Tab-separated table of C-alpha atoms and ligand atoms in Angstrom:
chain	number	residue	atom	x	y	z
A	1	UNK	CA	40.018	-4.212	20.605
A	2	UNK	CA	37.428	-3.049	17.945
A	3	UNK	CA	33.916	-2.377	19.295
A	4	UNK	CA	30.906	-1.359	17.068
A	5	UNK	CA	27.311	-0.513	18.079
A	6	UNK	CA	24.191	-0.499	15.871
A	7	UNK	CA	21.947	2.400	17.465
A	8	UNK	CA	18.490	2.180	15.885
A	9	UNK	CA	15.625	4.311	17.907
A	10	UNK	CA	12.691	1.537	18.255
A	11	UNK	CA	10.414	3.746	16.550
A	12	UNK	CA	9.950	2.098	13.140
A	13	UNK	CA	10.892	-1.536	12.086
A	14	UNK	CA	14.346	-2.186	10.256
A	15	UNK	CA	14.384	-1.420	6.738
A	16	UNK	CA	17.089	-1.893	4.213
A	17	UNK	CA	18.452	1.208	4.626
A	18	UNK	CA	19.635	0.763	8.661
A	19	UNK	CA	20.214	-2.657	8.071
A	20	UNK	CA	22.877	-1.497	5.640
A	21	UNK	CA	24.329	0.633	8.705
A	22	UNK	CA	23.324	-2.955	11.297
A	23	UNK	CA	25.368	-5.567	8.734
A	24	UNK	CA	28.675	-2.845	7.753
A	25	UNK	CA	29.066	-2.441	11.550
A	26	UNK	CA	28.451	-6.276	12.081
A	27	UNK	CA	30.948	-7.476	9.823
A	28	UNK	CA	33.999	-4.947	10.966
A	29	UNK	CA	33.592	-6.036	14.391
A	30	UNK	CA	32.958	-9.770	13.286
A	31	UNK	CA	36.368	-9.645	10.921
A	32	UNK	CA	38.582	-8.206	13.772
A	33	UNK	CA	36.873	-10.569	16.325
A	34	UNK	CA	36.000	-7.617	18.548
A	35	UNK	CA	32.562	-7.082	19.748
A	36	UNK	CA	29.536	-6.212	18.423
A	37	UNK	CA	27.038	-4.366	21.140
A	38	UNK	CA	23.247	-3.691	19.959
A	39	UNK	CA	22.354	-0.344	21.188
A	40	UNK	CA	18.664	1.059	21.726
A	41	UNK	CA	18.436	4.916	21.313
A	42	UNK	CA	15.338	5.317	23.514
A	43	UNK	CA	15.559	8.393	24.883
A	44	UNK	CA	12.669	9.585	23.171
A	45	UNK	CA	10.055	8.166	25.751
A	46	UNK	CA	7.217	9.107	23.425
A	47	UNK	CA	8.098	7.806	20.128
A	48	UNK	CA	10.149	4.652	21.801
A	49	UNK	CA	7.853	1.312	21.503
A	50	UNK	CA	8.564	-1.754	23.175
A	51	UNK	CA	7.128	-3.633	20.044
A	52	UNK	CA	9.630	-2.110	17.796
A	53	UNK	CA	12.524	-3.047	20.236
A	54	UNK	CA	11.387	-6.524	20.189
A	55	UNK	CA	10.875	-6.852	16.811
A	56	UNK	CA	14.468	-5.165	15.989
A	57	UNK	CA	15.877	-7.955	18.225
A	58	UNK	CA	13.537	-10.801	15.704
A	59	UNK	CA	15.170	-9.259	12.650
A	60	UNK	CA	18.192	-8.918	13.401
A	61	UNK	CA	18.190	-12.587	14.735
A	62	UNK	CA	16.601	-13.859	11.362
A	63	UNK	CA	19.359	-12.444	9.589
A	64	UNK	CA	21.681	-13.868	11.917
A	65	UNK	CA	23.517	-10.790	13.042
A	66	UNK	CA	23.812	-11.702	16.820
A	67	UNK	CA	24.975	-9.351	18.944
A	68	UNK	CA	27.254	-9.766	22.399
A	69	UNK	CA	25.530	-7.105	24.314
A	70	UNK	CA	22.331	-4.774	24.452
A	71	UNK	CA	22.357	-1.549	25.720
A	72	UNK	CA	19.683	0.859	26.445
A	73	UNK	CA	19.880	4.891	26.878
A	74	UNK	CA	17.029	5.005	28.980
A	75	UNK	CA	18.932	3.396	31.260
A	76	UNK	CA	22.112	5.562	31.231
A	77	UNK	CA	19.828	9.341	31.941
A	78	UNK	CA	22.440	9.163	34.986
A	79	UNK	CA	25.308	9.331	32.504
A	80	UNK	CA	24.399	11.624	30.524
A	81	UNK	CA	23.355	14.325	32.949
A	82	UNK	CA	26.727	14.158	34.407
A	83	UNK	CA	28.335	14.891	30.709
A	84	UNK	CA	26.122	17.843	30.530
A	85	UNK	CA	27.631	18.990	33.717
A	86	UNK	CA	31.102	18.348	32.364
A	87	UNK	CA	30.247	20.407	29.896
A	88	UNK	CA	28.760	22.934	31.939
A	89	UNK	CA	31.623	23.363	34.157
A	90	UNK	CA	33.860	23.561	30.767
A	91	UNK	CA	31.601	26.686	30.232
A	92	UNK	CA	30.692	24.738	26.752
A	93	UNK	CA	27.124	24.612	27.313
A	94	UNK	CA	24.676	27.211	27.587
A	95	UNK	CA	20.709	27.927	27.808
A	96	UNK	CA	19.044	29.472	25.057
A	97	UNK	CA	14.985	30.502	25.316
A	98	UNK	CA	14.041	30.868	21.543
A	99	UNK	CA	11.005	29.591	20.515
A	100	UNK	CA	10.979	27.257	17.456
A	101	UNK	CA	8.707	30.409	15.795
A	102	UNK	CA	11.410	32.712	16.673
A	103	UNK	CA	14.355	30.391	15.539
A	104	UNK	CA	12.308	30.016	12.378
A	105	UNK	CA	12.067	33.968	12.073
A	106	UNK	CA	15.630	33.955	12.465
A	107	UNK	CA	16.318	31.633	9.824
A	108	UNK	CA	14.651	33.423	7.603
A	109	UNK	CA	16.173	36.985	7.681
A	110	UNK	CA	19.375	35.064	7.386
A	111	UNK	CA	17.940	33.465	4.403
A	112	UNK	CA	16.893	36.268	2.780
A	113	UNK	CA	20.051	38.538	3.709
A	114	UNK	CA	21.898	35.076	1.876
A	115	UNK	CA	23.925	34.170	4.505
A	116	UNK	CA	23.729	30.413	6.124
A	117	UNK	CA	20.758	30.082	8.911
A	118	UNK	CA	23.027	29.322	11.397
A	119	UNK	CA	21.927	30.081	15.072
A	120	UNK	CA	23.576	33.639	15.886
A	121	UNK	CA	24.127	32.381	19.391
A	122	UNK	CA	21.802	35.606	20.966
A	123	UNK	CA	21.758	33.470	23.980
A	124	UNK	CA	25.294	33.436	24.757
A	125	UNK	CA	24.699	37.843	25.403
A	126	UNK	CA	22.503	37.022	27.660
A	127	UNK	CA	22.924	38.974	31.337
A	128	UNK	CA	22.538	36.582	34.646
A	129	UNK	CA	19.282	38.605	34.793
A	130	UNK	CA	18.252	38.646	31.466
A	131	UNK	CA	17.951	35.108	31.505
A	132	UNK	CA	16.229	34.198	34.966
A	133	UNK	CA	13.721	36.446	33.499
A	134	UNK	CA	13.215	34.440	30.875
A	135	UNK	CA	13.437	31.821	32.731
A	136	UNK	CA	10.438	33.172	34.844
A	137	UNK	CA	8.654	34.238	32.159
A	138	UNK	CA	9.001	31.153	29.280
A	139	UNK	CA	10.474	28.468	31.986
A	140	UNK	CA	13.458	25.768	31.452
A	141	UNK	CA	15.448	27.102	27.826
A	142	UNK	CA	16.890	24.281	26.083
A	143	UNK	CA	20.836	23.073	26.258
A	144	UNK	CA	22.874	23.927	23.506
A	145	UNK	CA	26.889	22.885	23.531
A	146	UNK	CA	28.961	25.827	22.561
A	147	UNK	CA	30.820	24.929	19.433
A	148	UNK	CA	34.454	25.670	18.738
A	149	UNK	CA	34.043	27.917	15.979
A	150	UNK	CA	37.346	26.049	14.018
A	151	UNK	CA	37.505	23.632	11.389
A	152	UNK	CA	36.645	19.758	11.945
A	153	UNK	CA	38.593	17.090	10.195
A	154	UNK	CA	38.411	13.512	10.319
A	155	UNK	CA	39.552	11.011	7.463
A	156	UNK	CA	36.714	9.096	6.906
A	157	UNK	CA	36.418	5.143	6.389
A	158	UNK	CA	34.321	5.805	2.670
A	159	UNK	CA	34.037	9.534	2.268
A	160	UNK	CA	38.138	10.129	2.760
A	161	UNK	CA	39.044	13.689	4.343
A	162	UNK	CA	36.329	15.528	5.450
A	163	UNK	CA	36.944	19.449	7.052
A	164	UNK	CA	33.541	21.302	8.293
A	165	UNK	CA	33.838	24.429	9.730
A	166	UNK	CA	32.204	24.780	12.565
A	167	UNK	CA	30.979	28.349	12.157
A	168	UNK	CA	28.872	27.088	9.598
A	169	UNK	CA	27.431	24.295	12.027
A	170	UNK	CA	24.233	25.467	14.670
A	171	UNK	CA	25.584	25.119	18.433
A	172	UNK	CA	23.617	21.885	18.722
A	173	UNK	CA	20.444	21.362	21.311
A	174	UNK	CA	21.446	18.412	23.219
A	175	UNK	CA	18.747	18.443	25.901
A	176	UNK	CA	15.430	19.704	25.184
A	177	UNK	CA	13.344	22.052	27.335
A	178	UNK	CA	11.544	19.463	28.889
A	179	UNK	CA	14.915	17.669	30.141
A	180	UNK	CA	14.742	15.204	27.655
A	181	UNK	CA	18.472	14.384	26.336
A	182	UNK	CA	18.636	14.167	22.903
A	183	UNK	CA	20.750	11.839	20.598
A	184	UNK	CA	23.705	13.703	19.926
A	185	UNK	CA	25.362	14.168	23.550
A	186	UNK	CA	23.695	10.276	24.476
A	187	UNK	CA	25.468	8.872	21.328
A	188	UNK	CA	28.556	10.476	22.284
A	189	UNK	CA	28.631	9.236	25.991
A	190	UNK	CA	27.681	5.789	25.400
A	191	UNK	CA	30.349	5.734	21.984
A	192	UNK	CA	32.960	7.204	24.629
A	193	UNK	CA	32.028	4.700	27.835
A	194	UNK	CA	31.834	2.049	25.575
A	195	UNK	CA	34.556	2.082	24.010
A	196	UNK	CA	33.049	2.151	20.465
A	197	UNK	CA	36.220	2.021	18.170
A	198	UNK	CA	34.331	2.404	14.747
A	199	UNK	CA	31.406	3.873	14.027
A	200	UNK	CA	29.517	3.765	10.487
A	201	UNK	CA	26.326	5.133	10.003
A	202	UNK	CA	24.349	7.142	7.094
A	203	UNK	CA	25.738	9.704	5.420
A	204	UNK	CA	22.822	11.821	7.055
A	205	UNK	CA	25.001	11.913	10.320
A	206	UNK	CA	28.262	13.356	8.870
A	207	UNK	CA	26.896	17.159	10.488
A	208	UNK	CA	26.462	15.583	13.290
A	209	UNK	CA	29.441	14.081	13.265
A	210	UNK	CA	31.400	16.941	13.568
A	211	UNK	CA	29.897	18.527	16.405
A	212	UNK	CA	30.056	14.933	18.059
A	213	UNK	CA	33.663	14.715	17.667
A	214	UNK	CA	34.025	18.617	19.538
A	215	UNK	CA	32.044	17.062	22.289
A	216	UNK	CA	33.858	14.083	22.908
A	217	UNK	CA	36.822	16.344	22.784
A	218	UNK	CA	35.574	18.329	25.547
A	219	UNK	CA	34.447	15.271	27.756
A	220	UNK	CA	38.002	14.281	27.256
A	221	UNK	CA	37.571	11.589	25.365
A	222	UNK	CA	38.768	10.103	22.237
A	223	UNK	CA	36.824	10.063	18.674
A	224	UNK	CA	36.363	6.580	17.594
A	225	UNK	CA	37.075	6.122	13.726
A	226	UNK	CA	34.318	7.002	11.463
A	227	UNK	CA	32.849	5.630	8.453
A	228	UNK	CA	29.329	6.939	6.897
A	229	UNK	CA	27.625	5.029	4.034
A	230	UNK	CA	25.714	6.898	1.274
A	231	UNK	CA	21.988	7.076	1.085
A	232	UNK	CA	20.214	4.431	-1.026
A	233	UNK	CA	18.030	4.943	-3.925
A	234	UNK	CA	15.816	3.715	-5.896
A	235	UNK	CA	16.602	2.135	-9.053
A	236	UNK	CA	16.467	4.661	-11.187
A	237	UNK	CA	18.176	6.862	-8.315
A	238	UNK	CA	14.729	7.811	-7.105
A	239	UNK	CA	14.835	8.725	-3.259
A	240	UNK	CA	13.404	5.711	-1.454
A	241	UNK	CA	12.835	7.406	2.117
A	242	UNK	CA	8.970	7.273	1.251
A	243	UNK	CA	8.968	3.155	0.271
A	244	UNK	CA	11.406	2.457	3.057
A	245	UNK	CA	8.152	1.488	4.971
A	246	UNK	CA	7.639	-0.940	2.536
A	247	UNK	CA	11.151	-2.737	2.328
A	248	UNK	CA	11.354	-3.531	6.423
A	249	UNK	CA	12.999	-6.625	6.674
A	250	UNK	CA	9.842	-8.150	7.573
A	251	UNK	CA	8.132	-7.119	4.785
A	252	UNK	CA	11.014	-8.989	2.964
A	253	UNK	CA	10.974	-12.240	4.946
A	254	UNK	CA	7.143	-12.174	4.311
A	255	UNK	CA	8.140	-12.277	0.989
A	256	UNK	CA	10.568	-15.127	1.273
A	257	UNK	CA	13.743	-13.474	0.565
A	258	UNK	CA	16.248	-15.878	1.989
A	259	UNK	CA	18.758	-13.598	4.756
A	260	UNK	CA	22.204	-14.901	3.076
A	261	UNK	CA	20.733	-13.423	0.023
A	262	UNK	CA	19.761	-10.088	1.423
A	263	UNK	CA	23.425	-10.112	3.284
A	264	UNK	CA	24.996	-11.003	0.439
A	265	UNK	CA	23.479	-8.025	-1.593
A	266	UNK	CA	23.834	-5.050	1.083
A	267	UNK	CA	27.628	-6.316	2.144
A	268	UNK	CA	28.799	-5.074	-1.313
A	269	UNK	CA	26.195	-3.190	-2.749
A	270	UNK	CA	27.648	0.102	-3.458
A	271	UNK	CA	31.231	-0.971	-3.732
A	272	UNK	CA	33.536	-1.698	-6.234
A	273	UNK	CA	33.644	-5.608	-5.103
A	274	UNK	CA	31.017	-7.129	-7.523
A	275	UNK	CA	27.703	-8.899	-5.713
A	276	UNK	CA	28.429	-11.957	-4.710
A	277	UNK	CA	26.674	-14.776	-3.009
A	278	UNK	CA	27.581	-15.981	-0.035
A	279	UNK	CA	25.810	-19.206	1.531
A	280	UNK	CA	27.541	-18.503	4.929
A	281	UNK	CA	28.081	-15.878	7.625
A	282	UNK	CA	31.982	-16.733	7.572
A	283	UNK	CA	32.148	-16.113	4.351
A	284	UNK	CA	30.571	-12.854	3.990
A	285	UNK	CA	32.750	-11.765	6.855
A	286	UNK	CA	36.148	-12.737	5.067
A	287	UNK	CA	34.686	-10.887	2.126
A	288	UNK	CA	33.944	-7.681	3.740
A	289	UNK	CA	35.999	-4.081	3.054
A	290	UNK	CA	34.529	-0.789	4.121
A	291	UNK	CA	37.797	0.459	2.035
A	292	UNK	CA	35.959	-0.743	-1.205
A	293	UNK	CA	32.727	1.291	-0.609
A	294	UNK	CA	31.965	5.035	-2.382
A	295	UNK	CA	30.479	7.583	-1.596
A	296	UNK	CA	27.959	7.981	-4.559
A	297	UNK	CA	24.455	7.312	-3.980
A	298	UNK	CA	24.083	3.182	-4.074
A	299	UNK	CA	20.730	2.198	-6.532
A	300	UNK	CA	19.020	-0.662	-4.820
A	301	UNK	CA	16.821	-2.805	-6.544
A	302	UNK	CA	14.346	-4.484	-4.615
A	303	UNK	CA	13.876	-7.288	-7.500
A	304	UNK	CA	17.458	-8.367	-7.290
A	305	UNK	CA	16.824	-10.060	-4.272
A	306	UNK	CA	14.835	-12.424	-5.682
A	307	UNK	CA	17.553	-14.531	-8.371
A	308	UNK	CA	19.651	-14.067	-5.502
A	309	UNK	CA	17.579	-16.070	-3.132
A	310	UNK	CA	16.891	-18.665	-5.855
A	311	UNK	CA	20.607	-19.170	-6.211
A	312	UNK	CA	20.501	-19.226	-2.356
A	313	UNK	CA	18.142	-22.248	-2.019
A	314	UNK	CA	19.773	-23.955	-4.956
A	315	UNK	CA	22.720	-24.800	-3.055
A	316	UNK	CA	20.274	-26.004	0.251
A	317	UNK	CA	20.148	-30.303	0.528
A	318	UNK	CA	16.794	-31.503	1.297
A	319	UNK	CA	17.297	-31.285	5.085
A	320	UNK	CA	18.024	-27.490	5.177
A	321	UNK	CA	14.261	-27.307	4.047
A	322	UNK	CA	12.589	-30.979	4.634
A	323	UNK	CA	10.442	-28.921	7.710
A	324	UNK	CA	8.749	-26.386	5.124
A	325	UNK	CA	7.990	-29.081	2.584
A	326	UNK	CA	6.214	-31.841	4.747
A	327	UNK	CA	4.130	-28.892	5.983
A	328	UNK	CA	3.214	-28.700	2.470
A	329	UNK	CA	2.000	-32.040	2.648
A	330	UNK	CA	4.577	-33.698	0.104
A	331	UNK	CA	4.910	-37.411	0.436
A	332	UNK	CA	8.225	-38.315	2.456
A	333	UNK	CA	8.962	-40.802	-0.379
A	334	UNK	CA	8.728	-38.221	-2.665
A	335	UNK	CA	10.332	-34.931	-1.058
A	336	UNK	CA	13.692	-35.701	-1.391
A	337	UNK	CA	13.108	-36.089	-5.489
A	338	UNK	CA	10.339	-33.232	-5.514
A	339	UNK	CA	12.948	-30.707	-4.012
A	340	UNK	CA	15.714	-31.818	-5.956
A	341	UNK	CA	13.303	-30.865	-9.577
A	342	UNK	CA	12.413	-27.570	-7.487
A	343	UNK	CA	14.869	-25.941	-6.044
A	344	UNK	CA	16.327	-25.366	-9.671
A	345	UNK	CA	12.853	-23.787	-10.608
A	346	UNK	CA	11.695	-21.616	-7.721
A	347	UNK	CA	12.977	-17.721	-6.768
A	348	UNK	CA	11.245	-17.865	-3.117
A	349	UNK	CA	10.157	-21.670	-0.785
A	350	UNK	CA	6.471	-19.853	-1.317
A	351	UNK	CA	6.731	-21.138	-4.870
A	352	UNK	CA	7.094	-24.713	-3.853
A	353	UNK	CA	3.648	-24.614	-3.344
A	354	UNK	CA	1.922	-23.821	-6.627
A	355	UNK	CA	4.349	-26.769	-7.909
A	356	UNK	CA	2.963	-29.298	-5.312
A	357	UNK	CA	-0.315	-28.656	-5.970
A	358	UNK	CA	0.357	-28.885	-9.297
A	359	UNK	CA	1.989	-32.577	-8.755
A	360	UNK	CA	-0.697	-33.015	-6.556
A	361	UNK	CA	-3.847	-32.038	-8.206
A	362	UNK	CA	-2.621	-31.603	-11.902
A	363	UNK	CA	-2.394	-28.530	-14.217
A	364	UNK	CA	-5.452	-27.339	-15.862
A	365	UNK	CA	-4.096	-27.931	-19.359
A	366	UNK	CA	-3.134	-25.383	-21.862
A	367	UNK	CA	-3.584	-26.314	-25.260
A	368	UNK	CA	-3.708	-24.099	-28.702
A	369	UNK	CA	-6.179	-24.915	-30.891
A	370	UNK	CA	-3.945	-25.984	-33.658
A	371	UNK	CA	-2.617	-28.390	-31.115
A	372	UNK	CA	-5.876	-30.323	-29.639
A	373	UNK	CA	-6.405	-33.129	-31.889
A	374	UNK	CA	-2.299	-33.954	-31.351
A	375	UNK	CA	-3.037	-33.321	-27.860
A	376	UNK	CA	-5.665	-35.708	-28.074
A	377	UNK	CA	-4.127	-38.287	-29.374
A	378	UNK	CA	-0.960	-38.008	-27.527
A	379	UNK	CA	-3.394	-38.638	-24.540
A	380	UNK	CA	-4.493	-41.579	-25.648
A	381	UNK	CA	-0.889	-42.878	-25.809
A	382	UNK	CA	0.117	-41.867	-22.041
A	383	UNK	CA	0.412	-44.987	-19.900
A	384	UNK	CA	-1.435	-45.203	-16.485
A	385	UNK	CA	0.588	-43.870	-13.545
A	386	UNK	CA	2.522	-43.709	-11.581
A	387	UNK	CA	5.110	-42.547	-13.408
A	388	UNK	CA	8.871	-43.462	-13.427
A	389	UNK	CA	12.211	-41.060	-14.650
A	390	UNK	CA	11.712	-43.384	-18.082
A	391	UNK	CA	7.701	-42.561	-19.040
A	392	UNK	CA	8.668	-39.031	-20.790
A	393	UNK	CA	11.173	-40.735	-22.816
A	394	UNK	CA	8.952	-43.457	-23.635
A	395	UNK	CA	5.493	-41.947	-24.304
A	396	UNK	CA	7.348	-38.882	-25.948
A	397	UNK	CA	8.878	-41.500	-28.502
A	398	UNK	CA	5.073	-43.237	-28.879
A	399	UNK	CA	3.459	-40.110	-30.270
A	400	UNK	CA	6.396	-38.987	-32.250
A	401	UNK	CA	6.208	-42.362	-34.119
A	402	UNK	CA	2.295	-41.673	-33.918
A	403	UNK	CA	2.076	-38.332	-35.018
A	404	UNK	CA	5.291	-37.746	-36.922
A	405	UNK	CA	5.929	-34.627	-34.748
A	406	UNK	CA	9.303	-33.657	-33.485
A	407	UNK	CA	11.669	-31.308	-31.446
A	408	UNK	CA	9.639	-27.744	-29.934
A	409	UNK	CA	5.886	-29.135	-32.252
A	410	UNK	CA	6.078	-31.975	-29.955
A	411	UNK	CA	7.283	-31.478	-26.621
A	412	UNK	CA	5.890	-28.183	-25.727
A	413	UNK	CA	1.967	-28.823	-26.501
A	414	UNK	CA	2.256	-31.888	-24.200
A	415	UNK	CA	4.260	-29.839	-21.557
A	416	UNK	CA	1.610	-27.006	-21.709
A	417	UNK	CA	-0.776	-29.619	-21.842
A	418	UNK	CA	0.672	-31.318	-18.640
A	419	UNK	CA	1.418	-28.423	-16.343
A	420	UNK	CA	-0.456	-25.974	-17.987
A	421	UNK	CA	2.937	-23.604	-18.804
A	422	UNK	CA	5.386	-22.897	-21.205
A	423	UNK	CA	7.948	-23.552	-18.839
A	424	UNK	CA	9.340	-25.501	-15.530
A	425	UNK	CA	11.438	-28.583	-14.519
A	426	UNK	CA	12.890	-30.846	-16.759
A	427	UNK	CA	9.731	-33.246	-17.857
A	428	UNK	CA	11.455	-36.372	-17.378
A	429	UNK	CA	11.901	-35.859	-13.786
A	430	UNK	CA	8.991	-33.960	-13.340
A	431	UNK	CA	6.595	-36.703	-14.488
A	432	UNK	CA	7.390	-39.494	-11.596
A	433	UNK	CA	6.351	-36.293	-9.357
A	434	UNK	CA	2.692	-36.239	-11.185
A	435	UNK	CA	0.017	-37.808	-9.877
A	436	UNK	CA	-2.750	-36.787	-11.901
A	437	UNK	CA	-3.116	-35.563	-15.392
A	438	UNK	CA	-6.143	-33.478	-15.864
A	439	UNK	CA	-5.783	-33.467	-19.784
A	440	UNK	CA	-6.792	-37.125	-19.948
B	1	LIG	N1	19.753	6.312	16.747
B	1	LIG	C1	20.526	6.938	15.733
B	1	LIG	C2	19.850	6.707	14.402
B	1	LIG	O1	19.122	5.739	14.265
B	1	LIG	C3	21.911	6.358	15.723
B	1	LIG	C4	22.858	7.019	14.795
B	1	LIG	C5	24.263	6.566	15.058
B	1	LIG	O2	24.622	5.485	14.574
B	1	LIG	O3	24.977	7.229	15.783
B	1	LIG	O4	19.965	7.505	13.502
């Protein structure tokens, strides 16, 4: 039975990056019709926010990435404590008192001498009364699991065969000196309880994956397949860490980037299956490979979402969006054609509006000078409204056989003229949408 988790901390909102990590572990679950659990890594008291869990919860929803089951770390402290007295008892853990000054000092003698600033595991020398007087003297040490200084393979889902030696790996903290547990030994407990088959996650974890797969070991468990997706850039490979804030999902929907077109991008952005769009969840699931994804660094362009969601609505009927455009105050007579002219013109539903009030209120017109006394008198030939799918053809015809103009001379002064741009809808069926002209 395949079980995934997404883990985010509820310290930030979702950007595109974790969603990347949210949809990948969506879809394997969704494909092998196991379950999908959404996981809140709140251990950090502090940083944790209630706001950010709910909102999580509204994005991922939006997107319509539903999850079976929630789970929260803060309320599991139970659990975890009694792994760090498995490992204990295993002799695999052990209390160091370094400061973060001294670690830091540490690090950089190694750095200098040129060897790795791993931590030279002083603590593990320690006497029993060597270290209740530093106990006495600096108070609770922090946790750190005792690595098994051999090598660490796993065949990774995107990166292939992976082997870390561990003596190049820090014995990792997992609790901190003031008790709180940290990620590494929660993730592994709730991955291992749960019965997490598959985990992917950033490429930014692969460290930690390796000493998470010695601890699970030694809590006598059993690693669950991993799979870790490379970092995204920019479009010109630029890091994007710093604009992440500005690409959270809601920041996006604000926008009115349509979620099928967002999907549709991250589910095969950065693997060799070309970007395609899907209109439905079903489909995107059916589509889906971890297998196909590398481990370069995958360029994301923030603009592409835009075509995509155009090509997105394009394929919506009027009653997929009916709601947004009565709220616009469109006629019900005339929304079903109105949507039908826009949806072909439009990236995001925020454009409808500069096109209704354009229908609405008319275009201030656009006209070159060359072009105002054919203007004019093209004017003078337009018949009263309203308008029908036959009054472009018709008045078009008059001022041809008026003016003697023809082809681009005269249909794109009276288009400018009409909707003040050189380009839009068809003008046949725009003009039954028109209800004034301003260039009169
Ligand atoms: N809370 C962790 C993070 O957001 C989860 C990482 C993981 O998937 O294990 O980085």
């Amino acid at each position: 039975m395949t079980t995934t988790r997404f883990a985010p901390s509820p310290t930030g909102y979702i950007h595109v990056g974790n969603l990347r990590t949210a949809l990948m572990n969506y879809l394997i679950a969704r494909k092998a019709g196991g379950t999908f659990i959404l996981r809140i890594d709140d251990t950090d008291p502090e940083r944790s926010k209630e706001e950010y869990v709910d909102a999580i919860k509204q994005d991922l929803e939006w997107l319509g990435l539903h999850w079976d089951r929630v789970e929260r770390q803060s309320e599991r402290l139970d659990r975890y404590a009694a792994a760090a007295d498995t490992l204990r008892d295993k002799g695999r853990f052990y209390e160091a008192f370094e400061t973060p000054v001294e670690l830091d000092l540490k690090r950089k003698k190694q750095l200098n001498m040129g060897k790795p600033p791993v931590y030279d595991r002083a603590a593990l020398a320690l006497s029993d009364e060597e270290r209740a007087a530093l106990r006495a003297e600096r108070g609770q040490g922090v946790w750190r699991f005792k690595l098994d200084q051999a090598r660490i393979e796993w065949t990774d889902g995107i990166l292939g065969d992976i082997s870390i030696d561990a003596a190049s790996v820090s014995d990792p903290v997992l609790i901190r000196q003031d008790g709180q547990v940290l990620y590494t030994i929660a993730s592994v407990v709730d991955d291992t309880e749960m019965g997490v088959t598959d985990v992917v996650r950033g490429s930014d974890h692969v460290t930690n994956t390796a000493t998470q797969i010695q601890i699970i070991e030694a809590l006598g468990g059993t690693a669950p397949r991993f799979a870790h997706h490379s970092l995204l850039t920019g479009p010109q490979g630029e890091a994007l860490s710093k604009r992440l804030g500005t690409l959270a999902l809601r920041d996006l929907r604000a926008r009115g980037v349509a979620p099928m077109a967002l999907l549709s991008l991250m589910a095969r952005l950065g693997s060799s299956d070309p970007v395609e769009l899907r209109t439905d969840m079903a489909e995107l699931i059916e589509g889906f490979d971890i297998s196909r994804f590398g481990a370069a660094p995958t360029k994301f362009d923030e603009a592409d979402l835009f075509p995509l969601t155009g090509r997105y609505l394009q394929s919506l009927p009027l009653e997929a969006v009916a709601g947004r455009i009565a709220d616009l105050g469109v006629p019900e007579g005339l929304a079903g054609p109105f949507w039908m002219v826009m949806r072909d013109n439009i990236e995001t539903l925020h454009d409808l509006e500069g096109w209704w009030t354009l229908c609405r209120d008319g275009a201030d017109p656009v006209i070159e000078d060359d072009d105002r006394a054919f203007v004019a008198e093209a004017m003078g030939l337009l018949p009263e409204g309203p308008f029908d799918a036959e009054t472009w053809g018709a008045w078009t015809g008059a001022v041809k056989a008026a003016t003697g103009r023809k082809g681009r001379g005269l249909f794109m002064p009276l288009r400018k003229a009409l909707t003040g741009q050189a380009h839009g809808p068809d003008m046949a069926a725009l003009m039954p949408l028109l209800q004034v002209v301003k260039a009169r």
